[in-house]
Amino acid sequence: MSTAQILLLGAVAGSTIFVGLPIGRVRNASMALKVTLSATATGILLFLLYDVLANGVEPVETSLKTAVHNGGSWGDFVGLAALLAFGFGVGLLGLVYYDRWMARERAKSLLGPGAASAAEFEPSWIHGMSSARWLALLIATGIGLHNFSEGLAIGQSAALGQTSLALVLIIGFALHNGTEGFGIVAPLAGDSERPSWRFLLVLGLIGGGPTFLGTVVGQAWTSTAVSVCFLALAAGSILYVIVQLIQVNARLGHKTLVAWGMFAGLVLGFATDFVLSAVGT
């Protein structure tokens, strides 16, 4: 697969986030539809977490076996293991701390623009924006952070010649990003004014654009160590989003529909992997 092809597919994986954004202009979306999309996204992410971790851990295990049985360097194993832990920690904990910051800023915004405790720290670009739109913008930023690490994993896998993994990531992240738009615009459902198409475009670029940027960056290096770190970053961020989606699913109710949606997402993820393996990619 050429560089141009992988970059194009990386752009496609990020652009599917625009699929869900128009629902921000719809006032009466079906609860069943919201539950199904959220649960299916959870199932797809559970598969991606397994797939990304399996490919990230494999080089670490290989270096360990080489050190034990073939006189390889223990330093290589320790270095790769440290990168795996570091990348996973940054991907997971980085978004946890971002979420805590977002919650504090959200609480301050609820005090109103005239409140001294909020105005003292309030960024200038918040003025004139409703709290619902601001929250949607912050959610898009958080999703963009983890989509960047997903793009890094795509680019690095392609650079190392792991075409099957790269395609699985592209297809999986494209399906996942297609549901992320609904999460971004969820706060806008109760806003008094419908969001403009321009504002939805900005949200999509912030949330989905980093997938393409990450693919560009990841494509630039061919390194086992970099691959392990990037895959760990993606795994950590995926786990964070899974936790958030599980909480959302619990609040939405409809346990039976949630279970079927998660099952469908897992089946879709593994079916994609099996098809790609069968065609020999």
PDB file of C-alpha atoms in Angstrom:
ATOM      1  CA  MET A   1       0.000   0.000   0.000  1.00  0.00           C
ATOM      2  CA  SER A   2       1.440   3.348  -1.071  1.00  0.00           C
ATOM      3  CA  THR A   3       1.872   6.355   1.202  1.00  0.00           C
ATOM      4  CA  ALA A   4      -0.815   8.263  -0.702  1.00  0.00           C
ATOM      5  CA  GLN A   5      -3.274   5.390  -0.285  1.00  0.00           C
ATOM      6  CA  ILE A   6      -2.714   5.045   3.464  1.00  0.00           C
ATOM      7  CA  LEU A   7      -3.014   8.810   3.961  1.00  0.00           C
ATOM      8  CA  LEU A   8      -6.237   8.856   1.950  1.00  0.00           C
ATOM      9  CA  LEU A   9      -7.671   6.013   4.031  1.00  0.00           C
ATOM     10  CA  GLY A  10      -6.550   7.786   7.199  1.00  0.00           C
ATOM     11  CA  ALA A  11      -8.489  10.847   6.058  1.00  0.00           C
ATOM     12  CA  VAL A  12     -11.540   8.670   5.375  1.00  0.00           C
ATOM     13  CA  ALA A  13     -11.293   7.135   8.854  1.00  0.00           C
ATOM     14  CA  GLY A  14     -11.398  10.589  10.395  1.00  0.00           C
ATOM     15  CA  SER A  15     -14.056  12.064   8.113  1.00  0.00           C
ATOM     16  CA  THR A  16     -16.755   9.576   9.131  1.00  0.00           C
ATOM     17  CA  ILE A  17     -17.185  11.611  12.305  1.00  0.00           C
ATOM     18  CA  PHE A  18     -19.304  13.986  10.194  1.00  0.00           C
ATOM     19  CA  VAL A  19     -21.943  11.246   9.798  1.00  0.00           C
ATOM     20  CA  GLY A  20     -23.315  11.794  13.299  1.00  0.00           C
ATOM     21  CA  LEU A  21     -22.966  15.564  13.558  1.00  0.00           C
ATOM     22  CA  PRO A  22     -26.180  16.554  11.694  1.00  0.00           C
ATOM     23  CA  ILE A  23     -28.249  14.946  14.439  1.00  0.00           C
ATOM     24  CA  GLY A  24     -27.289  18.004  16.510  1.00  0.00           C
ATOM     25  CA  ARG A  25     -29.891  19.882  14.454  1.00  0.00           C
ATOM     26  CA  VAL A  26     -32.598  17.260  15.083  1.00  0.00           C
ATOM     27  CA  ARG A  27     -34.848  17.804  18.063  1.00  0.00           C
ATOM     28  CA  ASN A  28     -36.618  14.425  18.389  1.00  0.00           C
ATOM     29  CA  ALA A  29     -34.010  11.685  17.843  1.00  0.00           C
ATOM     30  CA  SER A  30     -35.244   8.233  18.872  1.00  0.00           C
ATOM     31  CA  MET A  31     -33.895   6.953  22.183  1.00  0.00           C
ATOM     32  CA  ALA A  32     -33.623   3.481  20.675  1.00  0.00           C
ATOM     33  CA  LEU A  33     -31.388   4.881  17.931  1.00  0.00           C
ATOM     34  CA  LYS A  34     -29.129   6.617  20.446  1.00  0.00           C
ATOM     35  CA  VAL A  35     -28.862   3.468  22.579  1.00  0.00           C
ATOM     36  CA  THR A  36     -28.107   1.244  19.585  1.00  0.00           C
ATOM     37  CA  LEU A  37     -25.385   3.519  18.224  1.00  0.00           C
ATOM     38  CA  SER A  38     -23.740   3.991  21.620  1.00  0.00           C
ATOM     39  CA  ALA A  39     -23.771   0.271  22.435  1.00  0.00           C
ATOM     40  CA  THR A  40     -22.502  -0.757  18.986  1.00  0.00           C
ATOM     41  CA  ALA A  41     -19.661   1.740  19.277  1.00  0.00           C
ATOM     42  CA  THR A  42     -18.772   0.189  22.656  1.00  0.00           C
ATOM     43  CA  GLY A  43     -18.586  -3.278  21.130  1.00  0.00           C
ATOM     44  CA  ILE A  44     -16.404  -2.097  18.254  1.00  0.00           C
ATOM     45  CA  LEU A  45     -14.063  -0.368  20.696  1.00  0.00           C
ATOM     46  CA  LEU A  46     -13.794  -3.502  22.842  1.00  0.00           C
ATOM     47  CA  PHE A  47     -12.575  -5.382  19.774  1.00  0.00           C
ATOM     48  CA  LEU A  48     -10.172  -2.576  18.871  1.00  0.00           C
ATOM     49  CA  LEU A  49      -8.765  -2.580  22.403  1.00  0.00           C
ATOM     50  CA  TYR A  50      -8.052  -6.305  22.114  1.00  0.00           C
ATOM     51  CA  ASP A  51      -6.571  -5.982  18.617  1.00  0.00           C
ATOM     52  CA  VAL A  52      -4.375  -2.969  19.384  1.00  0.00           C
ATOM     53  CA  LEU A  53      -3.084  -4.406  22.665  1.00  0.00           C
ATOM     54  CA  ALA A  54      -2.327  -7.769  21.037  1.00  0.00           C
ATOM     55  CA  ASN A  55      -0.217  -6.091  18.353  1.00  0.00           C
ATOM     56  CA  GLY A  56       1.434  -3.762  20.868  1.00  0.00           C
ATOM     57  CA  VAL A  57       2.366  -6.514  23.318  1.00  0.00           C
ATOM     58  CA  GLU A  58       3.678  -8.924  20.647  1.00  0.00           C
ATOM     59  CA  PRO A  59       7.020  -7.115  20.041  1.00  0.00           C
ATOM     60  CA  VAL A  60       7.583  -6.883  23.804  1.00  0.00           C
ATOM     61  CA  GLU A  61       7.011 -10.615  24.237  1.00  0.00           C
ATOM     62  CA  THR A  62       9.260 -11.359  21.261  1.00  0.00           C
ATOM     63  CA  SER A  63      12.104  -9.322  22.764  1.00  0.00           C
ATOM     64  CA  LEU A  64      11.643 -11.144  26.079  1.00  0.00           C
ATOM     65  CA  LYS A  65      11.818 -14.568  24.430  1.00  0.00           C
ATOM     66  CA  THR A  66      14.898 -13.475  22.479  1.00  0.00           C
ATOM     67  CA  ALA A  67      16.605 -12.354  25.681  1.00  0.00           C
ATOM     68  CA  VAL A  68      15.752 -15.568  27.541  1.00  0.00           C
ATOM     69  CA  HIS A  69      16.374 -18.176  24.855  1.00  0.00           C
ATOM     70  CA  ASN A  70      18.679 -16.613  22.255  1.00  0.00           C
ATOM     71  CA  GLY A  71      20.991 -14.399  24.263  1.00  0.00           C
ATOM     72  CA  GLY A  72      19.289 -11.211  23.168  1.00  0.00           C
ATOM     73  CA  SER A  73      19.535  -7.878  24.932  1.00  0.00           C
ATOM     74  CA  TRP A  74      17.549  -7.464  28.133  1.00  0.00           C
ATOM     75  CA  GLY A  75      17.790  -3.731  27.553  1.00  0.00           C
ATOM     76  CA  ASP A  76      15.622  -4.052  24.439  1.00  0.00           C
ATOM     77  CA  PHE A  77      12.937  -5.837  26.423  1.00  0.00           C
ATOM     78  CA  VAL A  78      13.017  -3.359  29.297  1.00  0.00           C
ATOM     79  CA  GLY A  79      12.889  -0.422  26.902  1.00  0.00           C
ATOM     80  CA  LEU A  80       9.937  -1.781  24.939  1.00  0.00           C
ATOM     81  CA  ALA A  81       8.068  -2.730  28.117  1.00  0.00           C
ATOM     82  CA  ALA A  82       8.621   0.761  29.513  1.00  0.00           C
ATOM     83  CA  LEU A  83       7.353   2.337  26.276  1.00  0.00           C
ATOM     84  CA  LEU A  84       4.270   0.110  26.375  1.00  0.00           C
ATOM     85  CA  ALA A  85       3.462   1.167  29.934  1.00  0.00           C
ATOM     86  CA  PHE A  86       4.289   4.823  29.267  1.00  0.00           C
ATOM     87  CA  GLY A  87       2.181   5.042  26.108  1.00  0.00           C
ATOM     88  CA  PHE A  88      -0.779   3.318  27.712  1.00  0.00           C
ATOM     89  CA  GLY A  89      -0.556   5.581  30.756  1.00  0.00           C
ATOM     90  CA  VAL A  90      -0.397   8.754  28.668  1.00  0.00           C
ATOM     91  CA  GLY A  91      -3.306   7.651  26.468  1.00  0.00           C
ATOM     92  CA  LEU A  92      -5.517   6.750  29.437  1.00  0.00           C
ATOM     93  CA  LEU A  93      -4.482   9.146  32.208  1.00  0.00           C
ATOM     94  CA  GLY A  94      -3.971  12.088  29.860  1.00  0.00           C
ATOM     95  CA  LEU A  95      -7.652  11.992  28.923  1.00  0.00           C
ATOM     96  CA  VAL A  96      -8.671  11.391  32.543  1.00  0.00           C
ATOM     97  CA  TYR A  97      -6.941  14.602  33.618  1.00  0.00           C
ATOM     98  CA  TYR A  98      -8.360  16.419  30.602  1.00  0.00           C
ATOM     99  CA  ASP A  99     -11.819  15.250  31.641  1.00  0.00           C
ATOM    100  CA  ARG A 100     -11.257  16.570  35.170  1.00  0.00           C
ATOM    101  CA  TRP A 101     -10.172  19.935  33.764  1.00  0.00           C
ATOM    102  CA  MET A 102     -13.213  20.009  31.481  1.00  0.00           C
ATOM    103  CA  ALA A 103     -15.524  19.286  34.434  1.00  0.00           C
ATOM    104  CA  ARG A 104     -14.015  22.161  36.433  1.00  0.00           C
ATOM    105  CA  GLU A 105     -14.361  24.569  33.503  1.00  0.00           C
ATOM    106  CA  ARG A 106     -17.920  23.375  32.931  1.00  0.00           C
ATOM    107  CA  ALA A 107     -18.771  24.025  36.592  1.00  0.00           C
ATOM    108  CA  LYS A 108     -17.295  27.521  36.376  1.00  0.00           C
ATOM    109  CA  SER A 109     -19.265  28.305  33.218  1.00  0.00           C
ATOM    110  CA  LEU A 110     -22.504  27.431  34.994  1.00  0.00           C
ATOM    111  CA  LEU A 111     -21.836  30.290  37.427  1.00  0.00           C
ATOM    112  CA  GLY A 112     -22.402  32.740  34.575  1.00  0.00           C
ATOM    113  CA  PRO A 113     -20.079  35.170  32.788  1.00  0.00           C
ATOM    114  CA  GLY A 114     -20.522  37.715  35.596  1.00  0.00           C
ATOM    115  CA  ALA A 115     -19.226  35.436  38.326  1.00  0.00           C
ATOM    116  CA  ALA A 116     -15.754  36.486  39.460  1.00  0.00           C
ATOM    117  CA  SER A 117     -14.547  32.932  40.111  1.00  0.00           C
ATOM    118  CA  ALA A 118     -15.363  31.956  36.544  1.00  0.00           C
ATOM    119  CA  ALA A 119     -14.400  35.142  34.719  1.00  0.00           C
ATOM    120  CA  GLU A 120     -10.950  35.211  36.279  1.00  0.00           C
ATOM    121  CA  PHE A 121      -9.898  32.034  34.487  1.00  0.00           C
ATOM    122  CA  GLU A 122     -12.338  31.961  31.585  1.00  0.00           C
ATOM    123  CA  PRO A 123     -10.628  31.873  28.143  1.00  0.00           C
ATOM    124  CA  SER A 124     -11.592  34.772  25.880  1.00  0.00           C
ATOM    125  CA  TRP A 125     -13.027  32.520  23.147  1.00  0.00           C
ATOM    126  CA  ILE A 126     -15.762  31.309  25.526  1.00  0.00           C
ATOM    127  CA  HIS A 127     -17.483  34.714  25.678  1.00  0.00           C
ATOM    128  CA  GLY A 128     -20.709  34.765  23.664  1.00  0.00           C
ATOM    129  CA  MET A 129     -20.904  30.946  23.417  1.00  0.00           C
ATOM    130  CA  SER A 130     -23.666  29.035  25.198  1.00  0.00           C
ATOM    131  CA  SER A 131     -22.630  26.469  27.802  1.00  0.00           C
ATOM    132  CA  ALA A 132     -24.015  23.668  25.603  1.00  0.00           C
ATOM    133  CA  ARG A 133     -21.894  24.706  22.622  1.00  0.00           C
ATOM    134  CA  TRP A 134     -18.839  25.154  24.786  1.00  0.00           C
ATOM    135  CA  LEU A 135     -19.275  21.656  26.213  1.00  0.00           C
ATOM    136  CA  ALA A 136     -19.670  20.232  22.704  1.00  0.00           C
ATOM    137  CA  LEU A 137     -16.426  21.969  21.710  1.00  0.00           C
ATOM    138  CA  LEU A 138     -14.588  20.522  24.703  1.00  0.00           C
ATOM    139  CA  ILE A 139     -15.916  17.031  23.978  1.00  0.00           C
ATOM    140  CA  ALA A 140     -14.729  17.360  20.368  1.00  0.00           C
ATOM    141  CA  THR A 141     -11.291  18.371  21.658  1.00  0.00           C
ATOM    142  CA  GLY A 142     -11.106  15.317  23.909  1.00  0.00           C
ATOM    143  CA  ILE A 143     -12.161  13.009  21.094  1.00  0.00           C
ATOM    144  CA  GLY A 144      -9.608  14.680  18.819  1.00  0.00           C
ATOM    145  CA  LEU A 145      -6.839  13.856  21.300  1.00  0.00           C
ATOM    146  CA  HIS A 146      -7.570  10.155  21.242  1.00  0.00           C
ATOM    147  CA  ASN A 147      -8.201  10.176  17.481  1.00  0.00           C
ATOM    148  CA  PHE A 148      -4.686  11.575  17.009  1.00  0.00           C
ATOM    149  CA  SER A 149      -3.216   8.550  18.787  1.00  0.00           C
ATOM    150  CA  GLU A 150      -5.430   6.298  16.645  1.00  0.00           C
ATOM    151  CA  GLY A 151      -4.021   7.959  13.533  1.00  0.00           C
ATOM    152  CA  LEU A 152      -0.500   7.428  14.858  1.00  0.00           C
ATOM    153  CA  ALA A 153      -1.229   3.716  15.194  1.00  0.00           C
ATOM    154  CA  ILE A 154      -2.570   3.571  11.610  1.00  0.00           C
ATOM    155  CA  GLY A 155       0.442   5.359  10.123  1.00  0.00           C
ATOM    156  CA  GLN A 156       2.989   3.406  12.094  1.00  0.00           C
ATOM    157  CA  SER A 157       1.389   0.045  11.244  1.00  0.00           C
ATOM    158  CA  ALA A 158       1.448   0.930   7.551  1.00  0.00           C
ATOM    159  CA  ALA A 159       5.056   2.159   7.751  1.00  0.00           C
ATOM    160  CA  LEU A 160       6.099  -1.187   9.241  1.00  0.00           C
ATOM    161  CA  GLY A 161       4.336  -3.078   6.463  1.00  0.00           C
ATOM    162  CA  GLN A 162       1.592  -4.379   8.769  1.00  0.00           C
ATOM    163  CA  THR A 163      -1.092  -3.774   6.144  1.00  0.00           C
ATOM    164  CA  SER A 164      -3.668  -6.070   7.738  1.00  0.00           C
ATOM    165  CA  LEU A 165      -3.466  -4.256  11.069  1.00  0.00           C
ATOM    166  CA  ALA A 166      -3.539  -0.867   9.351  1.00  0.00           C
ATOM    167  CA  LEU A 167      -6.683  -1.763   7.397  1.00  0.00           C
ATOM    168  CA  VAL A 168      -8.391  -3.178  10.488  1.00  0.00           C
ATOM    169  CA  LEU A 169      -7.589   0.027  12.352  1.00  0.00           C
ATOM    170  CA  ILE A 170      -8.819   2.203   9.467  1.00  0.00           C
ATOM    171  CA  ILE A 171     -12.111   0.321   9.106  1.00  0.00           C
ATOM    172  CA  GLY A 172     -12.632   0.017  12.847  1.00  0.00           C
ATOM    173  CA  PHE A 173     -11.814   3.656  13.568  1.00  0.00           C
ATOM    174  CA  ALA A 174     -14.005   4.760  10.634  1.00  0.00           C
ATOM    175  CA  LEU A 175     -16.960   2.861  12.099  1.00  0.00           C
ATOM    176  CA  HIS A 176     -16.168   4.185  15.554  1.00  0.00           C
ATOM    177  CA  ASN A 177     -15.755   7.778  14.381  1.00  0.00           C
ATOM    178  CA  GLY A 178     -19.116   7.492  12.655  1.00  0.00           C
ATOM    179  CA  THR A 179     -20.730   7.222  16.093  1.00  0.00           C
ATOM    180  CA  GLU A 180     -18.506   9.774  17.846  1.00  0.00           C
ATOM    181  CA  GLY A 181     -20.356  12.621  16.166  1.00  0.00           C
ATOM    182  CA  PHE A 182     -23.447  11.750  18.186  1.00  0.00           C
ATOM    183  CA  GLY A 183     -21.486  12.062  21.415  1.00  0.00           C
ATOM    184  CA  ILE A 184     -20.113  15.459  20.402  1.00  0.00           C
ATOM    185  CA  VAL A 185     -23.495  17.000  19.603  1.00  0.00           C
ATOM    186  CA  ALA A 186     -25.389  15.391  22.487  1.00  0.00           C
ATOM    187  CA  PRO A 187     -25.178  18.558  24.669  1.00  0.00           C
ATOM    188  CA  LEU A 188     -26.718  20.577  21.826  1.00  0.00           C
ATOM    189  CA  ALA A 189     -30.000  18.652  21.970  1.00  0.00           C
ATOM    190  CA  GLY A 190     -31.348  20.930  24.676  1.00  0.00           C
ATOM    191  CA  ASP A 191     -29.880  24.172  23.350  1.00  0.00           C
ATOM    192  CA  SER A 192     -32.408  26.905  22.550  1.00  0.00           C
ATOM    193  CA  GLU A 193     -30.767  27.632  19.172  1.00  0.00           C
ATOM    194  CA  ARG A 194     -29.914  24.992  16.595  1.00  0.00           C
ATOM    195  CA  PRO A 195     -26.184  24.848  15.786  1.00  0.00           C
ATOM    196  CA  SER A 196     -25.163  26.167  12.389  1.00  0.00           C
ATOM    197  CA  TRP A 197     -23.628  23.922   9.748  1.00  0.00           C
ATOM    198  CA  ARG A 198     -20.441  25.963  10.075  1.00  0.00           C
ATOM    199  CA  PHE A 199     -20.220  25.210  13.800  1.00  0.00           C
ATOM    200  CA  LEU A 200     -20.809  21.499  13.149  1.00  0.00           C
ATOM    201  CA  LEU A 201     -18.017  21.603  10.531  1.00  0.00           C
ATOM    202  CA  VAL A 202     -15.632  23.082  13.117  1.00  0.00           C
ATOM    203  CA  LEU A 203     -16.583  20.361  15.618  1.00  0.00           C
ATOM    204  CA  GLY A 204     -15.941  17.677  12.990  1.00  0.00           C
ATOM    205  CA  LEU A 205     -12.532  19.068  12.056  1.00  0.00           C
ATOM    206  CA  ILE A 206     -11.489  19.240  15.724  1.00  0.00           C
ATOM    207  CA  GLY A 207     -12.710  15.723  16.480  1.00  0.00           C
ATOM    208  CA  GLY A 208     -11.884  13.881  13.231  1.00  0.00           C
ATOM    209  CA  GLY A 209      -9.025  15.878  11.705  1.00  0.00           C
ATOM    210  CA  PRO A 210      -6.411  14.544  14.166  1.00  0.00           C
ATOM    211  CA  THR A 211      -6.922  11.027  12.767  1.00  0.00           C
ATOM    212  CA  PHE A 212      -5.431  12.172   9.464  1.00  0.00           C
ATOM    213  CA  LEU A 213      -2.710  14.245  11.170  1.00  0.00           C
ATOM    214  CA  GLY A 214      -1.729  11.265  13.302  1.00  0.00           C
ATOM    215  CA  THR A 215      -1.554   9.072  10.201  1.00  0.00           C
ATOM    216  CA  VAL A 216       0.816  11.561   8.565  1.00  0.00           C
ATOM    217  CA  VAL A 217       3.086  11.653  11.623  1.00  0.00           C
ATOM    218  CA  GLY A 218       2.993   7.892  12.176  1.00  0.00           C
ATOM    219  CA  GLN A 219       3.869   7.250   8.535  1.00  0.00           C
ATOM    220  CA  ALA A 220       7.110   9.217   8.909  1.00  0.00           C
ATOM    221  CA  TRP A 221       8.938   6.668  11.118  1.00  0.00           C
ATOM    222  CA  THR A 222       9.545   2.934  10.839  1.00  0.00           C
ATOM    223  CA  SER A 223      10.492   1.784  14.308  1.00  0.00           C
ATOM    224  CA  THR A 224       9.355  -1.086  16.503  1.00  0.00           C
ATOM    225  CA  ALA A 225       9.750   1.095  19.581  1.00  0.00           C
ATOM    226  CA  VAL A 226       7.687   3.904  18.052  1.00  0.00           C
ATOM    227  CA  SER A 227       5.056   1.383  16.944  1.00  0.00           C
ATOM    228  CA  VAL A 228       4.731  -0.029  20.469  1.00  0.00           C
ATOM    229  CA  CYS A 229       4.418   3.449  21.950  1.00  0.00           C
ATOM    230  CA  PHE A 230       1.814   4.570  19.404  1.00  0.00           C
ATOM    231  CA  LEU A 231      -0.262   1.410  19.783  1.00  0.00           C
ATOM    232  CA  ALA A 232      -0.146   1.799  23.563  1.00  0.00           C
ATOM    233  CA  LEU A 233      -1.318   5.414  23.248  1.00  0.00           C
ATOM    234  CA  ALA A 234      -4.247   4.273  21.130  1.00  0.00           C
ATOM    235  CA  ALA A 235      -5.094   1.454  23.564  1.00  0.00           C
ATOM    236  CA  GLY A 236      -5.087   3.785  26.558  1.00  0.00           C
ATOM    237  CA  SER A 237      -7.335   6.319  24.853  1.00  0.00           C
ATOM    238  CA  ILE A 238      -9.666   3.571  23.602  1.00  0.00           C
ATOM    239  CA  LEU A 239     -10.037   2.210  27.142  1.00  0.00           C
ATOM    240  CA  TYR A 240     -10.914   5.692  28.386  1.00  0.00           C
ATOM    241  CA  VAL A 241     -13.654   6.084  25.780  1.00  0.00           C
ATOM    242  CA  ILE A 242     -14.997   2.577  26.540  1.00  0.00           C
ATOM    243  CA  VAL A 243     -15.388   3.524  30.209  1.00  0.00           C
ATOM    244  CA  GLN A 244     -17.246   6.699  29.228  1.00  0.00           C
ATOM    245  CA  LEU A 245     -19.544   4.834  26.830  1.00  0.00           C
ATOM    246  CA  ILE A 246     -20.333   2.178  29.443  1.00  0.00           C
ATOM    247  CA  GLN A 247     -21.429   4.941  31.817  1.00  0.00           C
ATOM    248  CA  VAL A 248     -23.570   6.494  29.078  1.00  0.00           C
ATOM    249  CA  ASN A 249     -25.146   3.125  28.284  1.00  0.00           C
ATOM    250  CA  ALA A 250     -25.984   2.609  31.958  1.00  0.00           C
ATOM    251  CA  ARG A 251     -27.736   5.982  32.133  1.00  0.00           C
ATOM    252  CA  LEU A 252     -29.709   5.359  28.942  1.00  0.00           C
ATOM    253  CA  GLY A 253     -31.175   2.109  30.255  1.00  0.00           C
ATOM    254  CA  HIS A 254     -32.567  -0.431  27.748  1.00  0.00           C
ATOM    255  CA  LYS A 255     -30.233  -3.186  29.007  1.00  0.00           C
ATOM    256  CA  THR A 256     -31.356  -5.719  26.408  1.00  0.00           C
ATOM    257  CA  LEU A 257     -30.816  -3.322  23.520  1.00  0.00           C
ATOM    258  CA  VAL A 258     -27.413  -2.322  24.935  1.00  0.00           C
ATOM    259  CA  ALA A 259     -26.362  -5.993  25.136  1.00  0.00           C
ATOM    260  CA  TRP A 260     -27.414  -6.639  21.536  1.00  0.00           C
ATOM    261  CA  GLY A 261     -25.647  -3.501  20.353  1.00  0.00           C
ATOM    262  CA  MET A 262     -22.381  -4.438  22.087  1.00  0.00           C
ATOM    263  CA  PHE A 263     -22.637  -7.972  20.695  1.00  0.00           C
ATOM    264  CA  ALA A 264     -23.193  -6.589  17.188  1.00  0.00           C
ATOM    265  CA  GLY A 265     -20.184  -4.285  17.563  1.00  0.00           C
ATOM    266  CA  LEU A 266     -17.906  -7.136  18.662  1.00  0.00           C
ATOM    267  CA  VAL A 267     -19.117  -9.391  15.838  1.00  0.00           C
ATOM    268  CA  LEU A 268     -18.578  -6.580  13.331  1.00  0.00           C
ATOM    269  CA  GLY A 269     -15.045  -6.001  14.616  1.00  0.00           C
ATOM    270  CA  PHE A 270     -13.991  -9.650  14.491  1.00  0.00           C
ATOM    271  CA  ALA A 271     -15.756 -10.206  11.153  1.00  0.00           C
ATOM    272  CA  THR A 272     -13.738  -7.348   9.669  1.00  0.00           C
ATOM    273  CA  ASP A 273     -10.535  -8.892  10.993  1.00  0.00           C
ATOM    274  CA  PHE A 274     -11.424 -12.360   9.672  1.00  0.00           C
ATOM    275  CA  VAL A 275     -12.310 -11.061   6.202  1.00  0.00           C
ATOM    276  CA  LEU A 276      -9.035  -9.153   5.934  1.00  0.00           C
ATOM    277  CA  SER A 277      -7.105 -12.241   7.077  1.00  0.00           C
ATOM    278  CA  ALA A 278      -8.932 -14.412   4.539  1.00  0.00           C
ATOM    279  CA  VAL A 279      -8.005 -12.192   1.604  1.00  0.00           C
ATOM    280  CA  GLY A 280      -4.384 -12.277   2.719  1.00  0.00           C
ATOM    281  CA  THR A 281      -3.831  -8.578   3.460  1.00  0.00           C
TER     282      THR A 281
END
